[in-house]
Short mmCIF file of C-alpha atoms in Angstrom, two decimals:
data_model
loop_
_atom_site.label_atom_id
_atom_site.label_comp_id
_atom_site.label_asym_id
_atom_site.label_seq_id
_atom_site.Cartn_x
_atom_site.Cartn_y
_atom_site.Cartn_z
CA MET W 1 11.84 14.40 -8.53
CA GLN W 2 10.31 11.66 -6.45
CA VAL W 3 11.19 10.04 -3.11
CA GLN W 4 9.92 6.52 -2.46
CA SER W 5 10.25 4.14 0.44
CA TYR W 6 12.21 0.94 -0.30
CA LEU W 7 11.66 -1.80 2.27
CA PHE W 8 13.96 -4.82 2.64
CA PHE W 9 12.32 -7.91 4.13
CA ASN W 10 15.35 -10.22 4.23
CA GLY W 11 13.69 -13.34 2.86
CA ARG W 12 10.05 -12.56 3.74
CA CYS W 13 9.12 -10.16 0.94
CA ASP W 14 6.54 -12.42 -0.76
CA GLU W 15 4.92 -13.01 2.62
CA ALA W 16 4.84 -9.25 3.26
CA LEU W 17 3.37 -8.52 -0.18
CA GLU W 18 0.62 -11.10 0.40
CA PHE W 19 -0.07 -9.68 3.87
CA TYR W 20 -0.39 -6.10 2.59
CA ALA W 21 -2.59 -7.28 -0.30
CA SER W 22 -4.99 -9.09 2.02
CA LYS W 23 -5.00 -6.48 4.80
CA LEU W 24 -4.65 -3.16 2.95
CA GLY W 25 -5.77 -4.01 -0.58
CA ALA W 26 -2.23 -3.55 -1.93
CA LYS W 27 -1.62 -4.40 -5.59
CA VAL W 28 1.74 -5.78 -6.71
CA GLU W 29 2.59 -3.89 -9.90
CA GLN W 30 5.97 -5.49 -10.54
CA ARG W 31 7.91 -8.44 -9.12
CA MET W 32 11.32 -9.72 -10.20
CA SER W 33 13.24 -12.54 -8.56
CA PHE W 34 17.01 -12.74 -8.39
CA ALA W 35 16.74 -15.59 -10.94
CA ASP W 36 15.25 -13.08 -13.40
CA ASN W 37 18.60 -11.25 -13.39
CA PRO W 38 20.67 -12.43 -16.38
CA ASP W 39 23.87 -11.58 -14.45
CA LEU W 40 23.00 -13.96 -11.59
CA GLY W 41 25.89 -16.30 -10.99
CA ALA W 42 28.19 -14.31 -13.24
CA GLY W 43 29.56 -12.38 -10.29
CA GLU W 44 28.37 -9.13 -11.86
CA GLY W 45 26.01 -6.44 -10.70
CA CYS W 46 24.35 -6.28 -7.31
CA ALA W 47 23.24 -9.91 -7.38
CA GLY W 48 26.45 -11.62 -8.51
CA ALA W 49 28.45 -13.64 -6.03
CA MET W 50 26.94 -11.95 -2.93
CA LEU W 51 23.61 -13.78 -3.21
CA PRO W 52 22.95 -16.07 -0.21
CA PRO W 53 22.24 -19.73 -1.00
CA GLY W 54 18.53 -20.33 -1.64
CA PHE W 55 17.79 -16.71 -2.56
CA GLU W 56 17.51 -17.31 -6.32
CA HIS W 57 13.71 -17.17 -6.29
CA LYS W 58 13.42 -14.50 -3.60
CA VAL W 59 12.29 -10.99 -4.52
CA MET W 60 15.04 -8.87 -6.05
CA HIS W 61 12.64 -5.97 -6.70
CA ALA W 62 8.92 -5.35 -6.36
CA SER W 63 6.68 -2.35 -6.56
CA VAL W 64 3.39 -2.40 -4.71
CA ARG W 65 0.59 0.16 -4.76
CA ILE W 66 -1.27 0.91 -1.56
CA GLY W 67 -3.94 3.47 -2.34
CA GLU W 68 -2.20 6.31 -4.17
CA THR W 69 1.30 5.38 -2.98
CA VAL W 70 3.86 3.04 -4.53
CA LEU W 71 6.26 1.31 -2.15
CA LEU W 72 9.30 -0.55 -3.36
CA ALA W 73 10.32 -3.82 -1.73
CA SER W 74 12.93 -6.56 -1.87
CA ASP W 75 14.24 -9.49 0.08
CA GLY W 76 17.60 -7.73 0.03
CA MET W 77 20.65 -9.92 0.15
CA GLU W 78 20.87 -10.85 3.82
CA PRO W 79 18.78 -13.60 5.42
CA LYS W 80 18.82 -11.89 8.84
CA ALA W 81 15.86 -10.09 10.39
CA PRO W 82 15.34 -6.52 9.13
CA GLU W 83 15.40 -3.59 11.50
CA PHE W 84 13.04 -0.76 10.59
CA LYS W 85 14.33 1.82 13.06
CA GLY W 86 13.92 5.57 12.92
CA ILE W 87 11.19 5.48 10.27
CA ALA W 88 7.44 4.87 10.06
CA LEU W 89 5.01 4.70 7.18
CA ALA W 90 2.07 7.07 7.69
CA LEU W 91 -1.21 5.57 6.50
CA THR W 92 -3.88 8.24 6.14
CA VAL W 93 -7.46 7.04 5.67
CA ASP W 94 -10.82 8.77 5.25
CA ASP W 95 -12.44 8.08 8.62
CA ALA W 96 -12.18 6.41 12.02
CA ALA W 97 -13.84 3.20 10.81
CA ALA W 98 -11.22 2.76 8.08
CA ALA W 99 -8.49 3.59 10.59
CA GLU W 100 -9.79 0.86 12.91
CA ARG W 101 -9.87 -1.72 10.08
CA CYS W 102 -6.33 -0.91 8.92
CA PHE W 103 -4.87 -0.62 12.40
CA SER W 104 -6.37 -3.95 13.51
CA ALA W 105 -5.13 -5.65 10.34
CA LEU W 106 -1.60 -4.33 10.72
CA ALA W 107 -1.56 -5.29 14.40
CA GLU W 108 -2.23 -8.99 13.61
CA GLY W 109 1.00 -10.68 14.65
CA GLY W 110 2.56 -7.28 15.28
CA GLN W 111 2.95 -4.97 18.26
CA VAL W 112 0.75 -2.01 19.18
CA GLN W 113 2.99 0.89 20.15
CA MET W 114 0.22 3.44 20.75
CA PRO W 115 -3.40 2.27 20.78
CA LEU W 116 -5.71 3.74 18.18
CA GLY W 117 -7.81 6.53 19.65
CA PRO W 118 -8.93 10.11 19.20
CA SER W 119 -6.37 12.90 19.31
CA PHE W 120 -6.47 16.66 18.98
CA PHE W 121 -5.69 16.38 15.24
CA SER W 122 -7.63 13.26 14.28
CA PRO W 123 -10.68 11.22 15.26
CA ALA W 124 -8.40 8.13 15.21
CA PHE W 125 -4.61 7.92 15.47
CA GLY W 126 -2.35 5.08 16.55
CA CYS W 127 1.08 3.49 16.02
CA VAL W 128 1.78 -0.16 15.34
CA ALA W 129 4.70 -2.30 14.19
CA ASP W 130 3.41 -5.02 11.88
CA ARG W 131 4.56 -8.66 11.92
CA PHE W 132 7.56 -7.73 9.77
CA GLY W 133 8.70 -4.95 12.09
CA VAL W 134 7.55 -2.13 9.77
CA ASN W 135 6.34 0.83 11.85
CA TRP W 136 3.02 2.38 10.83
CA MET W 137 1.23 5.51 12.00
CA VAL W 138 -2.45 5.16 11.14
CA VAL W 139 -4.40 8.41 11.05
CA ALA W 140 -7.98 9.21 10.05
CA GLU W 141 -8.60 12.49 8.28
CA ALA W 142 -10.15 15.10 10.55
CA ALA W 143 -13.76 15.87 9.70
CA GLN W 144 -14.16 19.06 7.69
CA SER W 145 -16.48 21.62 9.27
#
């Protein structure tokens, strides 16, 4: 059994994938557009008649690897802004320097919710919503004694 996060970017998925590749070293392992679906326009399946105009070349499904984790992503089928409420992705890195790099990168065009700083459980912990509204908790591993 496996549980994976599936993020819907409502028309901005390619932009998000490029952002995560440049900022976090993410690798896109798979990308399919709605046009790749042989049922597109036939009114069948999840893409059928519900597809908004202009979404043919948007991302129907993508898998992206960030470190050891695979996230799934799509543009979804609504061109309105996504709302990532009640959930955050926890990004655990080796040390405070890596936490600072990742936190700063994710904060570009986003919103810092809790500045990165030391806590009782980590040399660096902070919360940020990136430019797509995805909430991240960045945490550096505590030094082993």
